[in-house]
Amino acid sequence: MKEFIEGMPKAELHVHLEGTLEPEHIFALAQRNSIELEYSTPEEVVAAYDFHDLPSFLKIYYAAMNVLREEVDFYELACQYFEKAAADNVVYCEPFFDPQAHTSRGVDFKTIITGIRRAQEDAAKNLGVESNLIMCFLRDMSAESAMEHLEMCLPYREWIIGVGLDSDEKDNPPSKFEAVFARAREEGFRLTMHCDVNQKDIHEHIRECLDLIKVDRIDHGVNSLEDESLIRDIVDRGLGLTVCPVSNRFVVQSLTSEEIRTMLNKGMKATVNSDDPAYFRAYMNDNFIELAEEGNFSRDEIVQLSRNAFEIAWLPADRRQAYINELERYSQSAG
Ligand code: HPA
Ligand code: ZN
């Protein structure tokens, strides 16, 4: 199974580029940008990773990205993720970035997006990894700030496929951003939002995503299984869910393998993703392999999870079909 998973063509639809910042890179960037760190070795940084819920993770995540300052820093960050993706046979991805986490520190939007874009072009050319970028708004910042950033990104409209919503979900419901997402829809962006695991008011948040924001997919969304009407609407609308097994383990002490199997059985388009792989110490193959082990998943189930990702990806029909054909060829030929 491990070999089968490693060789399988995959799409990753839920990965925060800032969540791919490796401890060694934090040190290299700190040195180049003359920034003092609280830690003296990359090992000490990893030892300080003590996540048990979303806020405890976010605190460390935002502190570390302070080393990202110049265009080349964002370029390197994205290049390193694409190299990991290529090594894991991720052939297509839709990474998130969090511009407000950088503009709030005085980094220009242009610096961030041109660095990431250059890495995307190089990855497509040199690694055969195709990607489309998703811009996330930080839900613990104001709706006005989100709207400003939506306007800020319009000169780069062609470089961004969709918008998302992440960061601290507590008391920051989708409805807070109704006008921002309505405007984003008018501008032609695809829409997604985090509905993180076991958050306060999570069922209401998922309901608002469906009926008020009318999202094109949901990030996480595992708690939808606790409400029959949410399940029915997600299935009827063919909405995808980007589930992150190893990330979930920090919150619920399991890879949510039973929940993922239930989603497949109910016809919900669940997918496997890494979320913040440098922090959770698990990239795509690790997520798939550990999930298959915990849930004793069959090959058919693993292939279905990968197929779901291509099916819900924001790709034109011909590209989607080409990837699905590649996956089918692989699953039929693999001994
Ligand atoms: N949830 C919310 N915000 C985030 C996450 C996440 O999984 N990763 C990075 N920012
Ligand atoms: Zn996430």
Coordinates of C-alpha atoms and ligand atoms in Angstrom, one line a residue:
M1 CA 0.0 0.0 0.0
K2 CA 2.8 2.4 0.9
E3 CA 4.4 2.0 -2.6
F4 CA 1.1 2.2 -4.3
I5 CA 0.3 5.5 -2.5
E6 CA 3.8 6.9 -3.2
G7 CA 3.4 6.3 -6.9
M8 CA -0.2 7.5 -7.2
P9 CA -0.8 10.8 -9.0
K10 CA -2.4 13.2 -6.5
A11 CA -3.9 16.7 -6.3
E12 CA -3.5 18.8 -3.2
L13 CA -6.2 21.3 -2.5
H14 CA -5.6 22.4 1.1
V15 CA -2.1 23.5 1.9
H16 CA -1.0 26.8 3.3
L17 CA 2.2 27.9 1.7
E18 CA 3.2 29.6 5.0
G19 CA 2.5 26.2 6.6
T20 CA 5.3 24.7 4.5
L21 CA 8.0 26.9 6.1
E22 CA 10.5 24.4 7.4
P23 CA 12.6 25.1 10.5
E24 CA 15.9 25.0 8.6
H25 CA 14.5 27.7 6.2
I26 CA 13.4 29.8 9.2
F27 CA 17.0 29.9 10.3
A28 CA 18.4 30.6 6.8
L29 CA 15.9 33.5 6.3
A30 CA 16.5 34.9 9.8
Q31 CA 20.2 35.1 9.0
R32 CA 19.8 36.6 5.6
N33 CA 17.3 39.2 6.8
S34 CA 19.1 39.9 10.1
I35 CA 16.3 38.8 12.3
E36 CA 16.9 37.5 15.8
L37 CA 15.2 34.2 16.7
E38 CA 14.2 33.0 20.2
Y39 CA 15.7 29.6 19.3
S40 CA 19.3 28.6 18.5
T41 CA 18.7 25.4 16.4
P42 CA 16.0 24.1 14.0
E43 CA 15.6 21.2 16.4
E44 CA 14.7 23.6 19.2
V45 CA 12.1 25.1 17.0
V46 CA 10.5 21.7 16.3
A47 CA 10.6 20.9 20.0
A48 CA 8.6 24.1 20.7
Y49 CA 5.8 22.9 18.4
D50 CA 3.1 22.3 21.0
F51 CA -0.3 22.3 19.2
H52 CA -3.5 21.1 20.7
D53 CA -6.0 23.4 19.1
L54 CA -6.3 26.0 16.4
P55 CA -5.1 29.1 18.5
S56 CA -2.1 27.3 19.9
F57 CA -1.1 26.4 16.3
L58 CA -1.8 29.9 14.9
K59 CA 0.4 31.6 17.5
I60 CA 3.5 29.7 16.4
Y61 CA 2.6 29.8 12.7
Y62 CA 2.3 33.7 12.6
A63 CA 5.4 34.2 14.8
A64 CA 7.6 32.1 12.4
M65 CA 6.5 33.8 9.2
N66 CA 8.1 37.0 10.4
V67 CA 11.3 35.9 8.6
L68 CA 9.5 36.2 5.2
R69 CA 10.4 39.7 4.0
E70 CA 11.6 39.8 0.3
E71 CA 10.3 38.5 -3.0
V72 CA 13.0 35.8 -3.1
D73 CA 11.9 34.6 0.4
F74 CA 8.4 33.9 -0.9
Y75 CA 9.9 32.4 -4.1
E76 CA 12.0 30.0 -2.1
L77 CA 9.2 29.1 0.3
A78 CA 6.9 28.1 -2.6
C79 CA 9.8 26.4 -4.5
Q80 CA 10.5 24.2 -1.5
Y81 CA 6.8 23.2 -1.3
F82 CA 6.7 22.4 -5.0
E83 CA 9.8 20.2 -4.7
K84 CA 8.1 18.2 -1.8
A85 CA 4.9 18.0 -3.9
A86 CA 6.8 16.6 -6.9
A87 CA 8.6 14.1 -4.7
D88 CA 5.2 12.9 -3.5
N89 CA 3.7 12.7 -7.0
V90 CA 1.4 15.6 -6.4
V91 CA 0.9 16.6 -10.0
Y92 CA -1.6 19.4 -9.4
C93 CA -2.2 21.7 -6.4
E94 CA -4.1 24.8 -5.3
P95 CA -2.1 26.3 -2.5
F96 CA -3.3 29.0 -0.1
F97 CA -1.5 32.1 0.9
D98 CA -2.3 34.6 3.7
P99 CA -1.4 38.1 2.4
Q100 CA -2.7 39.9 5.5
A101 CA -0.2 38.1 7.6
H102 CA 2.6 39.8 5.6
T103 CA 1.1 43.2 4.6
S104 CA 0.3 43.8 8.3
R105 CA 4.1 43.5 8.9
G106 CA 4.9 46.0 6.1
V107 CA 5.5 43.6 3.2
D108 CA 4.0 44.7 -0.1
F109 CA 1.3 42.6 -1.7
K110 CA 3.4 42.7 -4.9
T111 CA 6.5 41.3 -3.2
I112 CA 4.4 38.3 -1.9
I113 CA 2.6 37.4 -5.1
T114 CA 5.4 37.9 -7.6
G115 CA 7.6 35.6 -5.5
I116 CA 5.0 32.9 -5.4
R117 CA 4.1 33.3 -9.1
R118 CA 7.7 32.9 -10.2
A119 CA 7.9 29.7 -8.2
Q120 CA 4.7 28.4 -9.8
E121 CA 6.0 29.1 -13.2
D122 CA 9.3 27.3 -12.5
A123 CA 7.5 24.4 -10.9
A124 CA 5.3 23.9 -13.9
K125 CA 8.3 24.1 -16.3
N126 CA 10.9 22.2 -14.3
L127 CA 9.0 19.8 -12.1
G128 CA 5.8 19.3 -14.0
V129 CA 3.7 20.4 -11.0
E130 CA 0.8 22.5 -12.2
S131 CA -0.8 24.9 -9.7
N132 CA -3.5 27.6 -9.1
L133 CA -3.3 29.9 -6.2
I134 CA -6.0 30.6 -3.6
M135 CA -5.9 33.9 -1.6
C136 CA -7.1 33.5 2.0
F137 CA -8.5 36.2 4.2
L138 CA -7.7 36.1 7.9
R139 CA -11.1 35.8 9.6
D140 CA -9.9 37.3 12.9
M141 CA -9.2 40.5 11.0
S142 CA -11.9 42.9 9.9
A143 CA -14.2 42.5 6.9
E144 CA -12.9 45.9 5.7
S145 CA -9.3 44.6 5.7
A146 CA -10.4 41.6 3.7
M147 CA -12.2 43.9 1.2
E148 CA -9.0 46.1 0.9
H149 CA -7.0 43.0 0.1
L150 CA -9.5 41.8 -2.4
E151 CA -9.2 45.1 -4.2
M152 CA -5.4 44.9 -3.8
C153 CA -5.2 41.6 -5.7
L154 CA -7.3 42.7 -8.7
P155 CA -4.2 43.8 -10.8
Y156 CA -3.1 40.2 -10.4
R157 CA -6.5 38.8 -11.1
E158 CA -5.2 36.2 -13.6
W159 CA -2.8 34.7 -11.0
I160 CA -5.5 33.8 -8.4
I161 CA -8.2 31.2 -9.0
G162 CA -10.1 31.6 -5.8
V163 CA -10.4 33.1 -2.3
G164 CA -10.7 31.3 1.0
L165 CA -11.1 32.1 4.7
D166 CA -8.7 30.9 7.4
S167 CA -7.2 31.7 10.9
D168 CA -9.1 31.8 14.2
E169 CA -12.7 30.6 13.6
K170 CA -14.1 31.3 17.1
D171 CA -16.7 34.1 16.8
N172 CA -15.7 34.8 13.2
P173 CA -18.5 33.3 11.2
P174 CA -18.7 33.2 7.4
S175 CA -21.5 35.8 7.6
K176 CA -18.9 38.4 8.8
F177 CA -17.5 38.2 5.2
E178 CA -20.7 38.0 3.2
A179 CA -20.1 41.2 1.2
V180 CA -16.4 40.3 0.6
F181 CA -17.3 36.9 -0.8
A182 CA -20.2 38.3 -2.9
R183 CA -17.8 40.8 -4.4
A184 CA -15.2 38.0 -5.0
R185 CA -17.9 36.0 -6.8
E186 CA -18.7 39.0 -9.0
E187 CA -15.0 39.3 -9.9
G188 CA -15.0 35.6 -11.0
F189 CA -13.2 34.0 -8.1
R190 CA -14.0 30.5 -6.8
L191 CA -15.0 30.5 -3.2
T192 CA -14.0 28.2 -0.3
M193 CA -13.8 28.6 3.5
H194 CA -12.4 26.8 6.4
C195 CA -14.9 25.1 8.7
D196 CA -12.3 23.7 11.1
V197 CA -12.8 20.6 13.3
N198 CA -14.7 21.0 16.5
Q199 CA -15.0 24.8 16.4
K200 CA -17.7 26.7 18.4
D201 CA -20.9 27.1 16.3
I202 CA -19.4 24.8 13.6
H203 CA -22.8 23.5 12.3
E204 CA -24.0 27.1 11.9
H205 CA -20.8 28.0 10.1
I206 CA -21.1 25.1 7.6
R207 CA -24.8 26.1 7.0
E208 CA -23.8 29.7 6.3
C209 CA -21.1 28.5 3.9
L210 CA -23.8 26.5 2.0
D211 CA -26.7 29.0 2.0
L212 CA -25.3 32.5 2.5
I213 CA -21.9 32.4 0.9
K214 CA -22.7 29.5 -1.5
V215 CA -19.1 28.2 -1.4
D216 CA -17.7 26.0 -4.2
R217 CA -16.1 23.7 -1.6
I218 CA -15.4 23.5 2.1
D219 CA -12.0 23.2 3.8
H220 CA -12.1 20.6 6.6
G221 CA -15.9 20.3 7.2
V222 CA -15.7 17.0 9.1
N223 CA -18.4 18.1 11.6
S224 CA -21.0 18.2 8.8
L225 CA -21.3 14.4 9.5
E226 CA -23.2 15.3 12.8
D227 CA -26.1 16.9 10.9
E228 CA -28.2 15.0 8.4
S229 CA -29.4 18.1 6.6
L230 CA -25.8 19.3 6.1
I231 CA -24.8 15.9 4.7
R232 CA -27.8 15.9 2.3
D233 CA -27.0 19.4 1.0
I234 CA -23.3 18.6 0.6
V235 CA -24.1 15.4 -1.4
D236 CA -26.8 17.1 -3.5
R237 CA -24.6 20.0 -4.4
G238 CA -21.6 17.7 -5.1
L239 CA -19.5 19.9 -2.8
G240 CA -15.9 18.8 -2.1
L241 CA -14.4 18.6 1.4
T242 CA -10.6 19.1 1.9
V243 CA -9.9 16.9 4.9
C244 CA -6.5 17.0 6.6
P245 CA -5.9 13.8 8.5
V246 CA -2.6 14.5 10.3
S247 CA -3.7 18.1 11.1
N248 CA -6.9 16.6 12.6
R249 CA -4.9 14.4 14.9
F250 CA -3.7 17.5 16.8
V251 CA -7.3 18.3 17.6
V252 CA -9.2 15.0 17.9
Q253 CA -6.4 12.5 18.5
S254 CA -7.3 10.5 15.4
L255 CA -6.7 10.8 11.7
T256 CA -10.5 10.9 11.3
S257 CA -10.3 7.8 9.2
E258 CA -13.7 6.6 10.2
E259 CA -15.2 10.0 9.3
I260 CA -13.5 9.9 6.0
R261 CA -14.8 6.4 5.2
T262 CA -18.3 7.5 6.2
M263 CA -18.0 10.5 3.8
L264 CA -17.0 8.2 1.0
N265 CA -19.9 5.8 1.8
K266 CA -22.4 8.7 1.8
G267 CA -21.1 10.0 -1.6
M268 CA -19.4 13.1 -0.1
K269 CA -16.4 14.1 -2.1
A270 CA -13.7 13.9 0.6
T271 CA -10.1 14.5 -0.2
V272 CA -6.8 14.1 1.6
N273 CA -4.5 17.1 2.2
S274 CA -1.6 18.2 4.4
D275 CA -2.7 21.6 5.6
D276 CA 0.5 22.9 7.3
P277 CA 3.0 20.1 6.6
A278 CA 6.2 21.7 8.0
Y279 CA 4.4 22.1 11.3
F280 CA 2.5 18.8 11.4
R281 CA 5.6 17.1 10.1
A282 CA 3.7 15.2 7.3
Y283 CA 3.4 16.0 3.6
M284 CA 0.9 14.4 1.2
N285 CA 2.2 10.8 1.1
D286 CA 2.6 10.7 4.9
N287 CA -1.1 11.8 5.2
F288 CA -2.3 9.1 2.8
I289 CA -0.1 6.4 4.2
E290 CA -1.0 7.0 7.9
L291 CA -4.6 7.3 7.0
A292 CA -4.6 4.0 5.0
E293 CA -3.0 2.3 8.0
E294 CA -5.3 3.7 10.7
G295 CA -8.5 3.1 8.7
N296 CA -7.3 -0.1 7.0
F297 CA -8.3 1.5 3.7
S298 CA -8.5 -0.5 0.5
R299 CA -6.8 0.5 -2.7
D300 CA -10.2 1.4 -4.2
E301 CA -10.9 3.8 -1.3
I302 CA -7.4 5.4 -1.7
V303 CA -7.9 5.8 -5.4
Q304 CA -11.4 7.3 -4.8
L305 CA -9.9 9.9 -2.5
S306 CA -7.4 10.9 -5.1
R307 CA -10.1 10.9 -7.9
N308 CA -12.3 13.1 -5.7
A309 CA -9.5 15.7 -5.6
F310 CA -9.2 15.9 -9.4
E311 CA -13.0 16.0 -9.6
I312 CA -13.4 19.0 -7.3
A313 CA -10.2 20.8 -8.4
W314 CA -10.8 24.2 -10.1
L315 CA -9.5 22.9 -13.5
P316 CA -10.9 23.2 -17.0
A317 CA -12.7 20.0 -18.2
D318 CA -9.9 18.8 -20.5
R319 CA -7.1 19.1 -17.8
R320 CA -9.3 17.4 -15.2
Q321 CA -10.0 14.5 -17.5
A322 CA -6.3 14.1 -18.4
Y323 CA -5.4 13.8 -14.7
I324 CA -8.3 11.4 -14.0
N325 CA -7.1 9.3 -17.0
E326 CA -3.6 9.3 -15.6
L327 CA -4.9 8.1 -12.2
E328 CA -7.0 5.4 -13.8
R329 CA -4.0 4.2 -15.9
Y330 CA -1.9 4.1 -12.7
S331 CA -4.4 2.2 -10.6
Q332 CA -5.0 -0.4 -13.4
S333 CA -1.3 -0.9 -14.1
A334 CA 0.0 -1.0 -10.5
G335 CA 0.7 -4.5 -9.4
Ligands
HPA1 N1 -7.1 26.5 9.9 C1 -7.2 27.8 10.1 N2 -6.3 28.6 9.8 C2 -5.1 28.2 9.3 C3 -5.0 26.8 9.1 C4 -6.0 25.9 9.4 O1 -6.0 24.7 9.3 N3 -3.7 26.6 8.7 C5 -3.1 27.8 8.6 N4 -4.0 28.8 8.9
ZN2 ZN -6.0 24.9 6.7

